[in-house]
Each structure stands twice: as structure tokens, then as C-alpha cells.
Amino acid sequence: MIILMIVGSIFTLLGLYLLYIRLYYHRYAQVKPATVVGMRKVISHNRGHNSSGSKVLYYPIIEYSFEGENYRFRAGGSSNAIFNYKIGKKVKVLSLRYGPESVMLRGSSHLILGVIFSLAGLIACFLGFSQMNKVDWADPFDLFFNLAPLLSLFFFALGLLYKVKVSSKKGHPAKSSHSTKKGMFKDAILETSESMADENVFLNEFELKKEIESVAKGGVIVSMAFFILSLLGCSFFWTKLPKEVKTSLFEWMENPIQYESILSYFKKAQPELIGLCFCLFMSLAGLNGLRYLKKRL
């Protein structure tokens, strides 16, 4: 119960913080035109320097103008960014007055991530709160080990809210501390001429296209293996499916309006049926991945 509430509170605070950042940019930032001038490849190692535990992310490098000078910054990265941005592509950025680092892409994921984290946190908090009736509040030991973490989290949240309030006096940037704001909204990593000379930075469409083809070929192999394994899973769960469930499925496919029978098996959490549906969904996801990568080859 306490673990759920603590984890949920952390997720909620993180989500609200991301939402605050995104909404602040939306309200006070200036929309500026920008251009994709490169793509940076970053390899992160999860287990030391073992290549099998590494992950490759791609960060578009965006050039925009701030106070009459051109700056280049590294936008948010992902494994799919290499497919979504081309050299020379025109984009929009949100720029605050606090410095060239206070900038983000107009289509930043802060809003989506903020909503996801906030909802996940609130659900976890609700589930934890619903179990509070099981706590023996008459037991001092039980009382202490349930309330102490919650009180710590409460004071942490108060401190965080106070910091936000101080950094945004009365909600107007003109009345806030410039240095505090600059630190809070320093979202971008600026690129220099030296950093752009890195071999992992692609600066023209020819280099980028070669990298895209290499990534797409590897992705096709992974997606194909994923698709085949999902189909094998479908076959396995289908053979294990009780005869009466198969009959209900066929009846539902013949007449989708009559779904009460098949719905009753879902309500009973029939494991083979749930496994079959999960594998079917994964098969469709794998097939969609193959279709997506085929366009990139």
C-alpha cells in the first residue's frame, strides 16, 4: 500500500513537472522557424562496454536564431528519430528569452509524457489509498511505518511547490528570477563546431540515408523474428483453447453483434483466450513494423 502510494506520488509529481514545463513554454515562449541540419547517433551501454547491452538513439540537430545569432541544439532523441527527420527539414521551435539553451521543439513529447506519468501516478495512488483500510492504526509500529514515508513525501512535495512558486513569482516571467528560470528551463544541449565534427554526426542526406538503410535492415530482421514468434504463440494458444470457446469465437465472427458469449469468457479471465488475443495483437504490431520499415528501404 505504502509502496504504491510513494511510487504513484513520484510519478504524479514527475508528470506534473513535465506538464508545467510544457505549459510554460506554450504560454511564454516565442515560436521560431528552425531547420534540421544534422543527426547525432548516441550509443548508450547498459552493462559496461558490452555491445549486447547497448542502445542506439538518434538526436536531430536543430539550427535556429536567438538574439541575431544562429545556434544549434540537440533535440529529444529516440530510436525512430532517424526516420522522422531529414536534413533540411523545416520545423518550429519554442524559444524562451533566458538563453539559447531554453528551447524545445514545438512537437516535444513533454505534454504526452506528462499526461501519461500523471495518470499512472494517480492510478497507483488510488490503488494504494484503497488499501489503507487494511492498516492497523492502533498498532504504533504499523502507524509509524505507514505514515512516516507519506509525511516525508508530503514535505518533499511542499518544498518542490515552494521552489516552483519562488521561481515564477505571480506566474509572470518578467517578475521572476532570471538565473533561476534559466536553470529550470535549460532544456537543450547546444552543439558547437567541434562537437559537430564527431564521426557520429551525419551532416548530409547521403550519409543519413546510408545509416537509415542500415538501421532499417536490422529492424526488418528483428520485426520478422518478432512476427514469427507471435504467430507461433497464436498457434500454441489456439491449440490449448477449449472447444466451447472456439465455437463462441466462430459465432461471434459470423455475427459480431452477438458478443455476449465471448465476452463472458473474457470476464472469467480465460487464460488461453487472453494469451491468443495478446499474441494476435503482437503479430499485428510486428506486421505493422515490417510495413513501416519497408517504406524506409
Short mmCIF file of C-alpha atoms in Angstrom, two decimals:
data_model
loop_
_atom_site.label_atom_id
_atom_site.label_comp_id
_atom_site.label_asym_id
_atom_site.label_seq_id
_atom_site.Cartn_x
_atom_site.Cartn_y
_atom_site.Cartn_z
CA MET A 1 0.00 0.00 0.00
CA ILE A 2 2.70 2.48 1.04
CA ILE A 3 4.97 1.45 -1.85
CA LEU A 4 2.14 2.02 -4.32
CA MET A 5 1.39 5.45 -2.89
CA ILE A 6 5.05 6.50 -2.85
CA VAL A 7 5.69 5.30 -6.41
CA GLY A 8 2.41 6.83 -7.53
CA SER A 9 3.24 10.16 -5.88
CA ILE A 10 6.67 10.26 -7.53
CA PHE A 11 5.15 9.52 -10.93
CA THR A 12 2.46 12.16 -10.37
CA LEU A 13 4.98 14.82 -9.35
CA LEU A 14 7.19 14.00 -12.33
CA GLY A 15 4.20 14.15 -14.67
CA LEU A 16 3.03 17.47 -13.23
CA TYR A 17 6.55 18.88 -13.56
CA LEU A 18 6.69 17.89 -17.25
CA LEU A 19 3.25 19.42 -17.79
CA TYR A 20 4.34 22.61 -16.05
CA ILE A 21 7.42 22.89 -18.29
CA ARG A 22 5.38 22.29 -21.45
CA LEU A 23 2.57 24.69 -20.49
CA TYR A 24 5.07 27.37 -19.51
CA TYR A 25 6.72 27.13 -22.94
CA HIS A 26 3.31 27.20 -24.59
CA ARG A 27 2.36 30.39 -22.74
CA TYR A 28 5.59 32.42 -22.74
CA ALA A 29 7.84 31.06 -25.49
CA GLN A 30 8.21 32.60 -28.91
CA VAL A 31 7.55 30.33 -31.90
CA LYS A 32 10.51 30.46 -34.28
CA PRO A 33 11.34 28.77 -37.58
CA ALA A 34 14.21 26.31 -37.49
CA THR A 35 15.96 23.78 -39.71
CA VAL A 36 17.26 20.24 -39.19
CA VAL A 37 20.98 20.44 -40.02
CA GLY A 38 22.19 17.07 -38.76
CA MET A 39 21.55 13.87 -36.86
CA ARG A 40 23.61 12.66 -33.91
CA LYS A 41 23.98 8.96 -33.14
CA VAL A 42 24.44 8.12 -29.46
CA ILE A 43 25.22 4.60 -28.22
CA SER A 44 24.37 4.04 -24.56
CA HIS A 45 25.82 0.99 -22.83
CA ASN A 46 23.61 -0.63 -20.19
CA ARG A 47 26.21 -3.11 -18.94
CA GLY A 48 29.66 -1.63 -19.01
CA HIS A 49 31.00 -1.73 -22.57
CA ASN A 50 29.18 -4.87 -23.61
CA SER A 51 27.70 -4.20 -27.06
CA SER A 52 24.88 -6.67 -26.45
CA GLY A 53 23.56 -4.37 -23.73
CA SER A 54 23.78 -1.17 -25.77
CA LYS A 55 21.00 1.00 -27.15
CA VAL A 56 21.24 3.37 -30.11
CA LEU A 57 19.41 6.70 -30.02
CA TYR A 58 19.27 9.38 -32.69
CA TYR A 59 19.03 13.08 -31.88
CA PRO A 60 18.08 15.62 -34.57
CA ILE A 61 20.31 18.70 -34.54
CA ILE A 62 18.26 21.85 -35.00
CA GLU A 63 19.51 25.29 -36.03
CA TYR A 64 17.59 28.42 -35.04
CA SER A 65 18.20 32.10 -34.43
CA PHE A 66 18.40 33.65 -30.94
CA GLU A 67 19.06 37.39 -30.50
CA GLY A 68 20.50 37.67 -34.00
CA GLU A 69 22.86 34.68 -33.77
CA ASN A 70 22.40 31.15 -35.07
CA TYR A 71 22.58 28.30 -32.56
CA ARG A 72 22.42 24.56 -32.99
CA PHE A 73 20.94 22.32 -30.33
CA ARG A 74 20.26 18.65 -29.83
CA ALA A 75 16.53 17.90 -29.71
CA GLY A 76 14.95 14.94 -27.90
CA GLY A 77 16.21 11.61 -29.16
CA SER A 78 14.68 8.24 -29.87
CA SER A 79 15.44 5.12 -31.86
CA ASN A 80 12.92 6.23 -34.51
CA ALA A 81 14.06 9.85 -34.84
CA ILE A 82 16.30 8.93 -37.78
CA PHE A 83 13.17 8.02 -39.77
CA ASN A 84 11.23 11.15 -38.83
CA TYR A 85 13.72 13.90 -39.68
CA LYS A 86 15.56 14.71 -42.90
CA ILE A 87 18.45 17.10 -43.37
CA GLY A 88 16.97 20.45 -44.38
CA LYS A 89 13.53 19.76 -42.92
CA LYS A 90 11.80 22.90 -41.66
CA VAL A 91 10.48 22.72 -38.09
CA LYS A 92 9.14 25.07 -35.41
CA VAL A 93 10.76 25.63 -32.02
CA LEU A 94 9.58 27.26 -28.80
CA SER A 95 12.22 29.68 -27.51
CA LEU A 96 12.29 31.45 -24.13
CA ARG A 97 14.23 34.64 -23.53
CA TYR A 98 16.51 33.14 -20.85
CA GLY A 99 19.18 31.91 -23.26
CA PRO A 100 19.81 29.79 -26.37
CA GLU A 101 19.53 26.61 -24.27
CA SER A 102 15.94 27.47 -23.27
CA VAL A 103 14.39 25.98 -26.38
CA MET A 104 12.46 22.88 -27.41
CA LEU A 105 10.77 21.54 -30.50
CA ARG A 106 7.17 22.65 -30.84
CA GLY A 107 6.15 18.99 -31.07
CA SER A 108 8.04 18.00 -27.92
CA SER A 109 6.87 14.91 -26.02
CA HIS A 110 6.71 16.75 -22.67
CA LEU A 111 2.91 17.04 -22.85
CA ILE A 112 2.27 13.38 -23.70
CA LEU A 113 4.77 12.10 -21.14
CA GLY A 114 3.38 14.46 -18.52
CA VAL A 115 -0.15 13.16 -19.02
CA ILE A 116 1.00 9.51 -19.02
CA PHE A 117 3.11 9.85 -15.85
CA SER A 118 0.41 11.85 -14.06
CA LEU A 119 -2.35 9.35 -14.88
CA ALA A 120 -0.18 6.35 -13.98
CA GLY A 121 0.78 8.01 -10.70
CA LEU A 122 -2.79 8.92 -9.79
CA ILE A 123 -3.99 5.37 -10.51
CA ALA A 124 -1.22 3.94 -8.32
CA CYS A 125 -2.08 6.41 -5.54
CA PHE A 126 -5.76 5.48 -5.77
CA LEU A 127 -4.96 1.75 -5.55
CA GLY A 128 -2.69 2.37 -2.56
CA PHE A 129 -5.26 4.59 -0.84
CA SER A 130 -7.98 1.96 -1.35
CA GLN A 131 -5.88 -0.47 0.71
CA MET A 132 -5.48 1.86 3.70
CA ASN A 133 -8.41 0.21 5.49
CA LYS A 134 -6.16 -2.82 5.99
CA VAL A 135 -3.72 -0.83 8.13
CA ASP A 136 -3.96 -1.37 11.88
CA TRP A 137 -3.83 2.26 13.02
CA ALA A 138 -3.90 1.19 16.69
CA ASP A 139 -0.52 -0.50 16.28
CA PRO A 140 2.26 2.13 16.82
CA PHE A 141 4.69 0.12 14.66
CA ASP A 142 2.19 -0.12 11.80
CA LEU A 143 1.25 3.54 12.21
CA PHE A 144 4.86 4.76 12.08
CA PHE A 145 5.96 2.69 9.08
CA ASN A 146 2.89 3.74 7.11
CA LEU A 147 2.76 7.43 7.97
CA ALA A 148 6.49 8.28 8.07
CA PRO A 149 7.10 7.75 4.31
CA LEU A 150 3.90 9.62 3.47
CA LEU A 151 4.87 12.58 5.66
CA SER A 152 8.34 12.67 4.09
CA LEU A 153 6.80 12.67 0.63
CA PHE A 154 4.34 15.38 1.67
CA PHE A 155 7.10 17.73 2.85
CA PHE A 156 9.13 16.96 -0.26
CA ALA A 157 6.14 17.96 -2.41
CA LEU A 158 5.70 21.18 -0.39
CA GLY A 159 9.37 22.04 -0.93
CA LEU A 160 9.05 21.38 -4.65
CA LEU A 161 5.93 23.54 -4.92
CA TYR A 162 7.64 26.32 -2.95
CA LYS A 163 10.60 26.22 -5.33
CA VAL A 164 8.28 26.47 -8.33
CA LYS A 165 6.39 29.35 -6.71
CA VAL A 166 9.59 31.27 -5.94
CA SER A 167 10.93 30.71 -9.45
CA SER A 168 7.73 32.02 -11.05
CA LYS A 169 6.58 34.94 -8.92
CA LYS A 170 2.90 35.55 -9.63
CA GLY A 171 3.21 33.45 -12.79
CA HIS A 172 4.81 36.16 -14.95
CA PRO A 173 8.32 35.78 -16.39
CA ALA A 174 9.06 39.47 -16.07
CA LYS A 175 8.82 39.20 -12.28
CA SER A 176 10.85 36.06 -11.86
CA SER A 177 14.49 35.49 -11.14
CA HIS A 178 16.31 35.31 -14.48
CA SER A 179 19.02 32.95 -13.22
CA THR A 180 16.53 30.59 -11.58
CA LYS A 181 14.37 30.46 -14.69
CA LYS A 182 17.37 29.93 -16.93
CA GLY A 183 18.38 26.92 -14.87
CA MET A 184 14.89 25.44 -14.71
CA PHE A 185 14.23 25.80 -18.44
CA LYS A 186 17.67 24.89 -19.74
CA ASP A 187 16.28 22.04 -21.84
CA ALA A 188 18.60 21.95 -24.87
CA ILE A 189 22.19 20.77 -25.33
CA LEU A 190 23.97 23.19 -27.64
CA GLU A 191 26.19 21.86 -30.41
CA THR A 192 29.48 23.54 -31.36
CA SER A 193 31.65 23.31 -34.47
CA GLU A 194 33.92 20.90 -32.60
CA SER A 195 31.08 18.65 -31.44
CA MET A 196 29.54 18.65 -34.94
CA ALA A 197 32.81 17.23 -36.31
CA ASP A 198 32.15 13.96 -34.44
CA GLU A 199 32.02 10.88 -36.69
CA ASN A 200 28.64 10.01 -35.15
CA VAL A 201 27.07 13.18 -36.54
CA PHE A 202 25.51 12.93 -40.00
CA LEU A 203 25.50 16.27 -41.80
CA ASN A 204 24.19 15.44 -45.27
CA GLU A 205 21.35 13.42 -46.72
CA PHE A 206 23.68 10.85 -48.34
CA GLU A 207 25.30 9.88 -45.01
CA LEU A 208 21.93 9.85 -43.29
CA LYS A 209 20.36 7.66 -45.98
CA LYS A 210 23.11 5.05 -45.61
CA GLU A 211 22.53 4.96 -41.85
CA ILE A 212 18.75 4.70 -42.35
CA GLU A 213 19.19 1.70 -44.68
CA SER A 214 21.47 0.00 -42.15
CA VAL A 215 19.03 0.59 -39.29
CA ALA A 216 16.03 -0.49 -41.40
CA LYS A 217 17.69 -3.77 -42.45
CA GLY A 218 18.43 -4.63 -38.82
CA GLY A 219 14.91 -3.63 -37.86
CA VAL A 220 13.41 -5.90 -40.53
CA ILE A 221 15.24 -8.91 -39.07
CA VAL A 222 14.06 -8.10 -35.54
CA SER A 223 10.49 -7.38 -36.65
CA MET A 224 10.35 -10.57 -38.71
CA ALA A 225 11.55 -12.65 -35.75
CA PHE A 226 9.03 -10.89 -33.51
CA PHE A 227 6.24 -11.52 -36.03
CA ILE A 228 7.08 -15.24 -36.38
CA LEU A 229 7.29 -15.74 -32.60
CA SER A 230 3.91 -14.02 -32.19
CA LEU A 231 2.36 -16.32 -34.82
CA LEU A 232 3.81 -19.35 -33.03
CA GLY A 233 2.26 -18.01 -29.82
CA CYS A 234 -1.11 -17.70 -31.59
CA SER A 235 -0.83 -21.31 -32.78
CA PHE A 236 0.08 -22.53 -29.29
CA PHE A 237 -2.82 -20.78 -27.53
CA TRP A 238 -5.27 -21.80 -30.27
CA THR A 239 -4.48 -25.49 -29.77
CA LYS A 240 -4.97 -25.04 -26.00
CA LEU A 241 -8.25 -23.18 -26.40
CA PRO A 242 -11.29 -25.17 -25.14
CA LYS A 243 -13.74 -26.27 -27.83
CA GLU A 244 -16.63 -24.22 -26.44
CA VAL A 245 -14.52 -21.05 -26.58
CA LYS A 246 -13.61 -21.74 -30.22
CA THR A 247 -17.30 -22.22 -31.00
CA SER A 248 -18.13 -18.88 -29.38
CA LEU A 249 -15.37 -17.20 -31.37
CA PHE A 250 -16.68 -18.55 -34.68
CA GLU A 251 -20.22 -17.49 -33.76
CA TRP A 252 -19.01 -14.01 -32.91
CA MET A 253 -17.08 -13.72 -36.21
CA GLU A 254 -20.23 -14.71 -38.12
CA ASN A 255 -22.35 -12.22 -36.20
CA PRO A 256 -20.28 -9.56 -34.35
CA ILE A 257 -23.40 -8.13 -32.70
CA GLN A 258 -23.78 -11.32 -30.65
CA TYR A 259 -20.77 -10.80 -28.40
CA GLU A 260 -22.25 -11.77 -25.02
CA SER A 261 -20.96 -15.34 -25.16
CA ILE A 262 -17.34 -14.48 -25.97
CA LEU A 263 -17.44 -11.55 -23.54
CA SER A 264 -18.32 -13.93 -20.72
CA TYR A 265 -15.02 -15.77 -21.25
CA PHE A 266 -13.09 -12.50 -21.03
CA LYS A 267 -14.88 -11.70 -17.77
CA LYS A 268 -13.78 -15.09 -16.46
CA ALA A 269 -10.19 -14.19 -17.48
CA GLN A 270 -9.90 -17.33 -19.62
CA PRO A 271 -6.06 -17.57 -19.85
CA GLU A 272 -5.81 -19.24 -23.28
CA LEU A 273 -8.18 -16.69 -24.82
CA ILE A 274 -6.28 -13.76 -23.32
CA GLY A 275 -2.98 -15.28 -24.49
CA LEU A 276 -4.38 -15.72 -28.01
CA CYS A 277 -5.58 -12.11 -28.16
CA PHE A 278 -2.25 -10.84 -26.86
CA CYS A 279 -0.29 -12.81 -29.48
CA LEU A 280 -2.66 -11.63 -32.23
CA PHE A 281 -2.06 -8.04 -31.17
CA MET A 282 1.71 -8.61 -31.14
CA SER A 283 1.50 -10.20 -34.61
CA LEU A 284 -0.28 -7.14 -35.96
CA ALA A 285 2.30 -4.89 -34.30
CA GLY A 286 5.12 -6.89 -35.90
CA LEU A 287 3.41 -6.77 -39.29
CA ASN A 288 2.94 -3.01 -38.98
CA GLY A 289 6.62 -2.68 -38.07
CA LEU A 290 7.61 -4.59 -41.22
CA ARG A 291 5.37 -2.36 -43.33
CA TYR A 292 6.85 0.75 -41.74
CA LEU A 293 10.45 -0.38 -42.32
CA LYS A 294 9.76 -1.49 -45.90
CA LYS A 295 9.00 2.13 -46.81
CA ARG A 296 12.44 3.14 -45.49
CA LEU A 297 14.41 0.65 -47.61
#
